[in-house]
Amino acid sequence: MASKLDIPLHGPSVNIVRRCGSALSDVIQSKFGCVATFDGVDFERGPSTVQQRRPPVVPEKRFTVKLHGGVQLAVWKADLTNFQVDAVVNAANDQLQHCGGLAQALSIAGGLQIQRDSNDYISRYGSLKTGDAIVFDAGSLPCKKIIHAVGPHLSKYPSKSDLSGAERLLERAIESILDKVKENHLQSVAIPAISSGLFNYPLPDCANTIVTTVKRYYESSRSSGHLPKDIFLVNNDEPTVKEMTRACLQIFTNSRTRGDAKTSTPTVQLGNVHLTLKRGKIEEQQTDVIVNTASGQRDLKIGEISKALLQRAGYGIQQEIYNAPQTGHVIITKAYKLQCKQVYHTFCTEKCKDPAKQILAQKNLFNSVSECLWLAAGNHKSIAFPAIGTGFLGFGKKEVAQIMSDAVADFAQKVQKKLEVHFVIFPPDNDTFKAFEEQFRYIQQKASGPNFTHALDVMMSSQPAFEHRDDFHGDRALTPQISLIGPSDETTREAERWLSGLLFRSSDTVVIRNNFIQHFGEKEHLQLSRLIKGGVSIDESFENGRAGITVKGDSTADVVCAGLQVEAMLCNIQMEFVTEEECAMCCAVSTKNVSFERKTVDRSRPEFTERLSAFRKCGLRILKVDKVENPTLKILFAVKKNQLSCTTSQTMFQRIPAQFCEMVSRIGFHAEYAPPNEPAYGEGIYFAGTVQKAMEVWKGPKEEYLYFVEANVLTGNSTPGKPGLILPPAVGTDSLMLYDSVSGGRDISVIFSGYQALPTYIVTCKIV
């Protein structure tokens, strides 16, 4: 069940949050899966104090449309040098000399390989023709391929005839790019406004030509064969992004028939929130979360939306909502037969004639939408709302459109994560759709202005539905505080404990223990050197198998801000590590992606009750048992079992920090998660045969919650270990024949391949 917790700020902590709030939010999300919001604090403007890897442009999606064959075309404002996609397109010259503009930026980001491959090609085959495209590996860019395309080069003031000739060449360049996407079976490609910069192609004409060509390509016979999933039109400057959006709106709106106009989907980008209005049935949505408006009796047969969801999901959802505890305005249930991951059931109050009660009903609706948004932002990427309150609750259609939009606008001002928000209107309900459509036009007008934050402030202050908004929203901003929303009480409490230790410290020293520090490379050490200023010093250490960084200084605020940036670097390193491991796992078992689930075991089931005794003997009370299901890890474990000729595995335990629970479920065991207090038997992955032994192997500072991973471990042919081993020793004189593991007595085993252990359960405990 979701949990919310507020942390008041005072003294130096206010200054720290003012300077580093964005970094703080990112780290809390990465470490604990919690969303952090800040009230009563004005963040500093100017150069960001957060992660140095953050791109200079915050990615924003501005427009999406489905093309023939299901290909999705989208306009993005983003930095191509770090856009996550299968292939990026470079606007190249015919000699492939990447010495200016986007070409230079991509070449620098991709490393020496980009220019080296280009030079090799030119030396072998000569220059490219205008309209040609060529595919190379992407070097250090975060994609698989880079496509160099040569667009037409115009004079600064081209004539009409020059522009007419260039149009066909630009069309050919775009067609060549899409041909390469097809030939290389790429799923996605990011295309900039080719020729519009240094090559002087007029921007409006360039946008029209690119959009028209992409549209025509997928409507013609040229698109037969492989079809990509996504075509992204990506640029990092506002004028170009606006022209691309304008061209898409104009071209795709004009191409619709009258009948198609009914299916139009207005969208608007509010910071990290992409808001979409659409007609449809809420029970058919495929977003991560579907929102239901439920009756106070929790009877899903009451209300049209609840009935539709109940009919599609099945009776299991009714049984769960009857038994589920409620906190705040929301109950979360599983999706059952719906095509989402979770259902958020909200409980709004009926609007009556009493003016005071009307305001309370409006507040309730606003808060219900807000709470759903913050809960979704913690673990999900998309959420779908029906038009809440337009049925038996008695709200007006325009009133609901305003209140729900108001809640999204308020959320968009604070959220640090991207979220897709859908307002889904029942198809025959034209009046409600028109009310929301009118509200969308108002939002688009405000959000398209140069100052997004100010525009939202204006929008919030001018909404007629909330004359008394200060009664329930504005007052909260007077007291500085951090609000944490997490998936459980344990996660929010872990985040609070970490935050409090960081923000409310008396010492001018921050010590960070994390073995992923060993993965720091040249970039990270350069970042560390930049943090050493104004009396701040940073020392790295590695003792007894544990890596650490100590930050010291004269000012607590400076030290904490520097420590936060180190934490942000570690979060980045860990995300990259997970991505690389998932790729390796996919290659090993020939699958497209890694899927996993952590299913909480009911307290009445044997899987829960059978574990109580062993943990109780160690003075621990079990709060939760999660079953880990990861088909890819299971296959790799079976392969390893066959390789080692093991007939059985041992049930063993490992105690890990909270931040690695998700990682072990996703990519299995690695030595970085849980180095023992004394690595007396080698530098591998340690397991204990009992809970008691795990408590001895992994002693730590007093903590509120302890996390144990139960695993099946293949020890195979084992031998006693010793300090310093990075692999098991050889069996006899044959240096190629190694033992499968090493031991430290009866209850400690050390393996050197993570695939020799399969995580089965994660047990969350509290010391009695």
mmCIF file with all atom_site columns, C-alpha atoms in Angstrom, residues 377-535:
data_model
loop_
_atom_site.group_PDB
_atom_site.id
_atom_site.type_symbol
_atom_site.label_atom_id
_atom_site.label_alt_id
_atom_site.label_comp_id
_atom_site.label_asym_id
_atom_site.label_entity_id
_atom_site.label_seq_id
_atom_site.pdbx_PDB_ins_code
_atom_site.Cartn_x
_atom_site.Cartn_y
_atom_site.Cartn_z
_atom_site.occupancy
_atom_site.B_iso_or_equiv
_atom_site.pdbx_formal_charge
_atom_site.auth_seq_id
_atom_site.auth_comp_id
_atom_site.auth_asym_id
_atom_site.auth_atom_id
_atom_site.pdbx_PDB_model_num
ATOM 1   C CA . ALA A 1 377 ? 5.043   9.021  -10.692 1.00 0.00 ? 377 ALA A CA 1
ATOM 2   C CA . GLY A 1 378 ? 6.751   6.752  -8.162  1.00 0.00 ? 378 GLY A CA 1
ATOM 3   C CA . ASN A 1 379 ? 6.816   3.561  -10.264 1.00 0.00 ? 379 ASN A CA 1
ATOM 4   C CA . HIS A 1 380 ? 4.922   4.090  -13.504 1.00 0.00 ? 380 HIS A CA 1
ATOM 5   C CA . LYS A 1 381 ? 5.177   5.952  -16.790 1.00 0.00 ? 381 LYS A CA 1
ATOM 6   C CA . SER A 1 382 ? 1.520   6.484  -17.715 1.00 0.00 ? 382 SER A CA 1
ATOM 7   C CA . ILE A 1 383 ? -1.903  6.924  -16.125 1.00 0.00 ? 383 ILE A CA 1
ATOM 8   C CA . ALA A 1 384 ? -5.443  7.204  -17.551 1.00 0.00 ? 384 ALA A CA 1
ATOM 9   C CA . PHE A 1 385 ? -8.269  9.146  -15.891 1.00 0.00 ? 385 PHE A CA 1
ATOM 10  C CA . PRO A 1 386 ? -11.957 9.104  -16.763 1.00 0.00 ? 386 PRO A CA 1
ATOM 11  C CA . ALA A 1 387 ? -13.953 12.341 -16.397 1.00 0.00 ? 387 ALA A CA 1
ATOM 12  C CA . ILE A 1 388 ? -14.363 11.954 -12.635 1.00 0.00 ? 388 ILE A CA 1
ATOM 13  C CA . GLY A 1 389 ? -17.529 13.357 -11.092 1.00 0.00 ? 389 GLY A CA 1
ATOM 14  C CA . THR A 1 390 ? -19.617 14.029 -14.205 1.00 0.00 ? 390 THR A CA 1
ATOM 15  C CA . GLY A 1 391 ? -22.022 11.191 -13.343 1.00 0.00 ? 391 GLY A CA 1
ATOM 16  C CA . PHE A 1 392 ? -23.868 10.634 -10.080 1.00 0.00 ? 392 PHE A CA 1
ATOM 17  C CA . LEU A 1 393 ? -21.498 12.911 -8.100  1.00 0.00 ? 393 LEU A CA 1
ATOM 18  C CA . GLY A 1 394 ? -23.196 15.886 -9.737  1.00 0.00 ? 394 GLY A CA 1
ATOM 19  C CA . PHE A 1 395 ? -20.244 17.994 -10.961 1.00 0.00 ? 395 PHE A CA 1
ATOM 20  C CA . GLY A 1 396 ? -20.574 20.124 -14.092 1.00 0.00 ? 396 GLY A CA 1
ATOM 21  C CA . LYS A 1 397 ? -18.600 19.024 -17.144 1.00 0.00 ? 397 LYS A CA 1
ATOM 22  C CA . LYS A 1 398 ? -16.624 22.281 -17.426 1.00 0.00 ? 398 LYS A CA 1
ATOM 23  C CA . GLU A 1 399 ? -16.058 22.258 -13.683 1.00 0.00 ? 399 GLU A CA 1
ATOM 24  C CA . VAL A 1 400 ? -14.525 18.765 -13.791 1.00 0.00 ? 400 VAL A CA 1
ATOM 25  C CA . ALA A 1 401 ? -12.364 19.673 -16.801 1.00 0.00 ? 401 ALA A CA 1
ATOM 26  C CA . GLN A 1 402 ? -11.012 22.691 -14.897 1.00 0.00 ? 402 GLN A CA 1
ATOM 27  C CA . ILE A 1 403 ? -10.395 20.896 -11.597 1.00 0.00 ? 403 ILE A CA 1
ATOM 28  C CA . MET A 1 404 ? -8.671  17.883 -13.169 1.00 0.00 ? 404 MET A CA 1
ATOM 29  C CA . SER A 1 405 ? -6.532  20.089 -15.434 1.00 0.00 ? 405 SER A CA 1
ATOM 30  C CA . ASP A 1 406 ? -5.705  22.277 -12.443 1.00 0.00 ? 406 ASP A CA 1
ATOM 31  C CA . ALA A 1 407 ? -4.460  19.237 -10.507 1.00 0.00 ? 407 ALA A CA 1
ATOM 32  C CA . VAL A 1 408 ? -2.258  18.164 -13.431 1.00 0.00 ? 408 VAL A CA 1
ATOM 33  C CA . ALA A 1 409 ? -0.841  21.695 -13.806 1.00 0.00 ? 409 ALA A CA 1
ATOM 34  C CA . ASP A 1 410 ? -0.010  21.837 -10.090 1.00 0.00 ? 410 ASP A CA 1
ATOM 35  C CA . PHE A 1 411 ? 1.647   18.408 -10.306 1.00 0.00 ? 411 PHE A CA 1
ATOM 36  C CA . ALA A 1 412 ? 3.611   19.420 -13.433 1.00 0.00 ? 412 ALA A CA 1
ATOM 37  C CA . GLN A 1 413 ? 5.202   22.360 -11.596 1.00 0.00 ? 413 GLN A CA 1
ATOM 38  C CA . LYS A 1 414 ? 6.833   20.036 -9.061  1.00 0.00 ? 414 LYS A CA 1
ATOM 39  C CA . VAL A 1 415 ? 7.402   16.577 -10.540 1.00 0.00 ? 415 VAL A CA 1
ATOM 40  C CA . GLN A 1 416 ? 10.935  15.619 -11.608 1.00 0.00 ? 416 GLN A CA 1
ATOM 41  C CA . LYS A 1 417 ? 9.979   12.445 -13.534 1.00 0.00 ? 417 LYS A CA 1
ATOM 42  C CA . LYS A 1 418 ? 8.256   12.139 -16.907 1.00 0.00 ? 418 LYS A CA 1
ATOM 43  C CA . LEU A 1 419 ? 4.648   10.964 -16.855 1.00 0.00 ? 419 LEU A CA 1
ATOM 44  C CA . GLU A 1 420 ? 2.087   10.381 -19.594 1.00 0.00 ? 420 GLU A CA 1
ATOM 45  C CA . VAL A 1 421 ? -1.353  11.507 -18.411 1.00 0.00 ? 421 VAL A CA 1
ATOM 46  C CA . HIS A 1 422 ? -4.475  10.598 -20.410 1.00 0.00 ? 422 HIS A CA 1
ATOM 47  C CA . PHE A 1 423 ? -7.939  12.053 -19.946 1.00 0.00 ? 423 PHE A CA 1
ATOM 48  C CA . VAL A 1 424 ? -10.243 9.431  -21.500 1.00 0.00 ? 424 VAL A CA 1
ATOM 49  C CA . ILE A 1 425 ? -13.775 10.512 -22.419 1.00 0.00 ? 425 ILE A CA 1
ATOM 50  C CA . PHE A 1 426 ? -16.514 7.976  -23.194 1.00 0.00 ? 426 PHE A CA 1
ATOM 51  C CA . PRO A 1 427 ? -17.014 8.207  -27.024 1.00 0.00 ? 427 PRO A CA 1
ATOM 52  C CA . PRO A 1 428 ? -20.714 9.237  -27.156 1.00 0.00 ? 428 PRO A CA 1
ATOM 53  C CA . ASP A 1 429 ? -20.245 11.943 -24.488 1.00 0.00 ? 429 ASP A CA 1
ATOM 54  C CA . ASN A 1 430 ? -19.674 14.895 -26.835 1.00 0.00 ? 430 ASN A CA 1
ATOM 55  C CA . ASP A 1 431 ? -20.488 17.580 -24.253 1.00 0.00 ? 431 ASP A CA 1
ATOM 56  C CA . THR A 1 432 ? -17.835 16.341 -21.832 1.00 0.00 ? 432 THR A CA 1
ATOM 57  C CA . PHE A 1 433 ? -15.267 16.021 -24.614 1.00 0.00 ? 433 PHE A CA 1
ATOM 58  C CA . LYS A 1 434 ? -15.983 19.593 -25.738 1.00 0.00 ? 434 LYS A CA 1
ATOM 59  C CA . ALA A 1 435 ? -15.575 20.866 -22.168 1.00 0.00 ? 435 ALA A CA 1
ATOM 60  C CA . PHE A 1 436 ? -12.167 19.176 -21.857 1.00 0.00 ? 436 PHE A CA 1
ATOM 61  C CA . GLU A 1 437 ? -11.197 20.256 -25.391 1.00 0.00 ? 437 GLU A CA 1
ATOM 62  C CA . GLU A 1 438 ? -11.906 23.883 -24.494 1.00 0.00 ? 438 GLU A CA 1
ATOM 63  C CA . GLN A 1 439 ? -9.785  23.524 -21.361 1.00 0.00 ? 439 GLN A CA 1
ATOM 64  C CA . PHE A 1 440 ? -6.960  21.991 -23.433 1.00 0.00 ? 440 PHE A CA 1
ATOM 65  C CA . ARG A 1 441 ? -6.962  24.966 -25.793 1.00 0.00 ? 441 ARG A CA 1
ATOM 66  C CA . TYR A 1 442 ? -6.606  27.249 -22.789 1.00 0.00 ? 442 TYR A CA 1
ATOM 67  C CA . ILE A 1 443 ? -3.719  25.183 -21.386 1.00 0.00 ? 443 ILE A CA 1
ATOM 68  C CA . GLN A 1 444 ? -1.968  25.022 -24.783 1.00 0.00 ? 444 GLN A CA 1
ATOM 69  C CA . GLN A 1 445 ? -2.193  28.781 -25.119 1.00 0.00 ? 445 GLN A CA 1
ATOM 70  C CA . LYS A 1 446 ? -0.585  29.313 -21.700 1.00 0.00 ? 446 LYS A CA 1
ATOM 71  C CA . ALA A 1 447 ? 1.988   26.530 -21.994 1.00 0.00 ? 447 ALA A CA 1
ATOM 72  C CA . SER A 1 448 ? 3.230   27.697 -25.406 1.00 0.00 ? 448 SER A CA 1
ATOM 73  C CA . GLY A 1 449 ? 4.459   30.966 -23.899 1.00 0.00 ? 449 GLY A CA 1
ATOM 74  C CA . PRO A 1 450 ? 8.167   31.584 -23.242 1.00 0.00 ? 450 PRO A CA 1
ATOM 75  C CA . ASN A 1 451 ? 7.941   31.170 -19.460 1.00 0.00 ? 451 ASN A CA 1
ATOM 76  C CA . PHE A 1 452 ? 6.356   27.840 -18.634 1.00 0.00 ? 452 PHE A CA 1
ATOM 77  C CA . THR A 1 453 ? 6.371   28.231 -14.835 1.00 0.00 ? 453 THR A CA 1
ATOM 78  C CA . HIS A 1 454 ? 4.852   31.693 -14.957 1.00 0.00 ? 454 HIS A CA 1
ATOM 79  C CA . ALA A 1 455 ? 2.250   30.478 -17.458 1.00 0.00 ? 455 ALA A CA 1
ATOM 80  C CA . LEU A 1 456 ? 1.220   27.701 -15.085 1.00 0.00 ? 456 LEU A CA 1
ATOM 81  C CA . ASP A 1 457 ? 1.015   30.152 -12.205 1.00 0.00 ? 457 ASP A CA 1
ATOM 82  C CA . VAL A 1 458 ? -1.279  32.350 -14.305 1.00 0.00 ? 458 VAL A CA 1
ATOM 83  C CA . MET A 1 459 ? -3.350  29.343 -15.311 1.00 0.00 ? 459 MET A CA 1
ATOM 84  C CA . MET A 1 460 ? -3.694  28.158 -11.715 1.00 0.00 ? 460 MET A CA 1
ATOM 85  C CA . SER A 1 461 ? -4.642  31.604 -10.414 1.00 0.00 ? 461 SER A CA 1
ATOM 86  C CA . SER A 1 462 ? -7.257  32.206 -13.123 1.00 0.00 ? 462 SER A CA 1
ATOM 87  C CA . GLN A 1 463 ? -9.262  28.999 -12.746 1.00 0.00 ? 463 GLN A CA 1
ATOM 88  C CA . PRO A 1 464 ? -12.820 29.963 -11.699 1.00 0.00 ? 464 PRO A CA 1
ATOM 89  C CA . ALA A 1 465 ? -13.512 26.592 -10.097 1.00 0.00 ? 465 ALA A CA 1
ATOM 90  C CA . PHE A 1 466 ? -11.144 27.343 -7.249  1.00 0.00 ? 466 PHE A CA 1
ATOM 91  C CA . GLU A 1 467 ? -11.777 30.772 -5.826  1.00 0.00 ? 467 GLU A CA 1
ATOM 92  C CA . HIS A 1 468 ? -10.905 29.347 -2.389  1.00 0.00 ? 468 HIS A CA 1
ATOM 93  C CA . ARG A 1 469 ? -7.861  27.294 -3.440  1.00 0.00 ? 469 ARG A CA 1
ATOM 94  C CA . ASP A 1 470 ? -5.631  28.959 -0.853  1.00 0.00 ? 470 ASP A CA 1
ATOM 95  C CA . ASP A 1 471 ? -7.747  27.306 1.847   1.00 0.00 ? 471 ASP A CA 1
ATOM 96  C CA . PHE A 1 472 ? -6.313  23.923 1.006   1.00 0.00 ? 472 PHE A CA 1
ATOM 97  C CA . HIS A 1 473 ? -3.303  24.404 -1.265  1.00 0.00 ? 473 HIS A CA 1
ATOM 98  C CA . GLY A 1 474 ? -1.578  27.723 -0.826  1.00 0.00 ? 474 GLY A CA 1
ATOM 99  C CA . ASP A 1 475 ? -1.175  27.538 2.951   1.00 0.00 ? 475 ASP A CA 1
ATOM 100 C CA . ARG A 1 476 ? 0.959   24.435 2.663   1.00 0.00 ? 476 ARG A CA 1
ATOM 101 C CA . ALA A 1 477 ? 3.623   26.297 0.702   1.00 0.00 ? 477 ALA A CA 1
ATOM 102 C CA . LEU A 1 478 ? 4.305   28.670 3.640   1.00 0.00 ? 478 LEU A CA 1
ATOM 103 C CA . THR A 1 479 ? 6.140   25.968 5.616   1.00 0.00 ? 479 THR A CA 1
ATOM 104 C CA . PRO A 1 480 ? 9.266   24.523 3.939   1.00 0.00 ? 480 PRO A CA 1
ATOM 105 C CA . GLN A 1 481 ? 8.986   20.756 3.754   1.00 0.00 ? 481 GLN A CA 1
ATOM 106 C CA . ILE A 1 482 ? 9.751   17.685 1.677   1.00 0.00 ? 482 ILE A CA 1
ATOM 107 C CA . SER A 1 483 ? 6.889   15.284 0.963   1.00 0.00 ? 483 SER A CA 1
ATOM 108 C CA . LEU A 1 484 ? 7.761   11.676 0.185   1.00 0.00 ? 484 LEU A CA 1
ATOM 109 C CA . ILE A 1 485 ? 5.379   9.308  -1.579  1.00 0.00 ? 485 ILE A CA 1
ATOM 110 C CA . GLY A 1 486 ? 6.509   5.703  -1.876  1.00 0.00 ? 486 GLY A CA 1
ATOM 111 C CA . PRO A 1 487 ? 5.080   2.266  -2.631  1.00 0.00 ? 487 PRO A CA 1
ATOM 112 C CA . SER A 1 488 ? 5.205   1.192  1.059   1.00 0.00 ? 488 SER A CA 1
ATOM 113 C CA . ASP A 1 489 ? 5.843   2.430  4.603   1.00 0.00 ? 489 ASP A CA 1
ATOM 114 C CA . GLU A 1 490 ? 9.263   0.776  4.525   1.00 0.00 ? 490 GLU A CA 1
ATOM 115 C CA . THR A 1 491 ? 10.433  2.679  1.452   1.00 0.00 ? 491 THR A CA 1
ATOM 116 C CA . THR A 1 492 ? 9.303   6.084  2.702   1.00 0.00 ? 492 THR A CA 1
ATOM 117 C CA . ARG A 1 493 ? 10.827  5.449  6.141   1.00 0.00 ? 493 ARG A CA 1
ATOM 118 C CA . GLU A 1 494 ? 14.132  4.340  4.551   1.00 0.00 ? 494 GLU A CA 1
ATOM 119 C CA . ALA A 1 495 ? 14.152  7.490  2.430   1.00 0.00 ? 495 ALA A CA 1
ATOM 120 C CA . GLU A 1 496 ? 13.309  9.650  5.456   1.00 0.00 ? 496 GLU A CA 1
ATOM 121 C CA . ARG A 1 497 ? 16.092  8.097  7.538   1.00 0.00 ? 497 ARG A CA 1
ATOM 122 C CA . TRP A 1 498 ? 18.643  8.667  4.781   1.00 0.00 ? 498 TRP A CA 1
ATOM 123 C CA . LEU A 1 499 ? 17.418  12.217 4.175   1.00 0.00 ? 499 LEU A CA 1
ATOM 124 C CA . SER A 1 500 ? 17.428  13.147 7.848   1.00 0.00 ? 500 SER A CA 1
ATOM 125 C CA . GLY A 1 501 ? 20.959  11.827 8.262   1.00 0.00 ? 501 GLY A CA 1
ATOM 126 C CA . LEU A 1 502 ? 22.038  13.965 5.346   1.00 0.00 ? 502 LEU A CA 1
ATOM 127 C CA . LEU A 1 503 ? 20.149  17.224 5.949   1.00 0.00 ? 503 LEU A CA 1
ATOM 128 C CA . PHE A 1 504 ? 20.148  17.496 9.736   1.00 0.00 ? 504 PHE A CA 1
ATOM 129 C CA . ARG A 1 505 ? 23.735  16.588 10.538  1.00 0.00 ? 505 ARG A CA 1
ATOM 130 C CA . SER A 1 506 ? 26.024  18.334 13.005  1.00 0.00 ? 506 SER A CA 1
ATOM 131 C CA . SER A 1 507 ? 29.218  16.990 11.395  1.00 0.00 ? 507 SER A CA 1
ATOM 132 C CA . ASP A 1 508 ? 30.871  18.638 8.358   1.00 0.00 ? 508 ASP A CA 1
ATOM 133 C CA . THR A 1 509 ? 31.726  15.195 6.957   1.00 0.00 ? 509 THR A CA 1
ATOM 134 C CA . VAL A 1 510 ? 29.718  12.925 4.653   1.00 0.00 ? 510 VAL A CA 1
ATOM 135 C CA . VAL A 1 511 ? 30.821  9.294  4.276   1.00 0.00 ? 511 VAL A CA 1
ATOM 136 C CA . ILE A 1 512 ? 29.399  7.228  1.380   1.00 0.00 ? 512 ILE A CA 1
ATOM 137 C CA . ARG A 1 513 ? 29.894  3.443  1.347   1.00 0.00 ? 513 ARG A CA 1
ATOM 138 C CA . ASN A 1 514 ? 29.092  1.808  -1.978  1.00 0.00 ? 514 ASN A CA 1
ATOM 139 C CA . ASN A 1 515 ? 31.185  -0.690 -3.939  1.00 0.00 ? 515 ASN A CA 1
ATOM 140 C CA . PHE A 1 516 ? 29.962  0.744  -7.245  1.00 0.00 ? 516 PHE A CA 1
ATOM 141 C CA . ILE A 1 517 ? 32.558  3.464  -6.548  1.00 0.00 ? 517 ILE A CA 1
ATOM 142 C CA . GLN A 1 518 ? 34.994  0.932  -8.048  1.00 0.00 ? 518 GLN A CA 1
ATOM 143 C CA . HIS A 1 519 ? 33.226  1.458  -11.408 1.00 0.00 ? 519 HIS A CA 1
ATOM 144 C CA . PHE A 1 520 ? 34.129  5.157  -11.529 1.00 0.00 ? 520 PHE A CA 1
ATOM 145 C CA . GLY A 1 521 ? 36.034  5.984  -14.695 1.00 0.00 ? 521 GLY A CA 1
ATOM 146 C CA . GLU A 1 522 ? 37.749  9.035  -16.117 1.00 0.00 ? 522 GLU A CA 1
ATOM 147 C CA . LYS A 1 523 ? 34.514  11.033 -16.404 1.00 0.00 ? 523 LYS A CA 1
ATOM 148 C CA . GLU A 1 524 ? 33.513  10.382 -12.812 1.00 0.00 ? 524 GLU A CA 1
ATOM 149 C CA . HIS A 1 525 ? 36.942  11.270 -11.445 1.00 0.00 ? 525 HIS A CA 1
ATOM 150 C CA . LEU A 1 526 ? 36.869  14.478 -13.462 1.00 0.00 ? 526 LEU A CA 1
ATOM 151 C CA . GLN A 1 527 ? 33.499  15.266 -11.876 1.00 0.00 ? 527 GLN A CA 1
ATOM 152 C CA . LEU A 1 528 ? 34.946  14.574 -8.419  1.00 0.00 ? 528 LEU A CA 1
ATOM 153 C CA . SER A 1 529 ? 37.825  16.950 -9.082  1.00 0.00 ? 529 SER A CA 1
ATOM 154 C CA . ARG A 1 530 ? 35.340  19.699 -9.996  1.00 0.00 ? 530 ARG A CA 1
ATOM 155 C CA . LEU A 1 531 ? 33.633  19.296 -6.626  1.00 0.00 ? 531 LEU A CA 1
ATOM 156 C CA . ILE A 1 532 ? 36.872  20.058 -4.776  1.00 0.00 ? 532 ILE A CA 1
ATOM 157 C CA . LYS A 1 533 ? 36.493  23.794 -4.246  1.00 0.00 ? 533 LYS A CA 1
ATOM 158 C CA . GLY A 1 534 ? 35.633  26.279 -1.532  1.00 0.00 ? 534 GLY A CA 1
ATOM 159 C CA . GLY A 1 535 ? 37.231  24.215 1.224   1.00 0.00 ? 535 GLY A CA 1
#
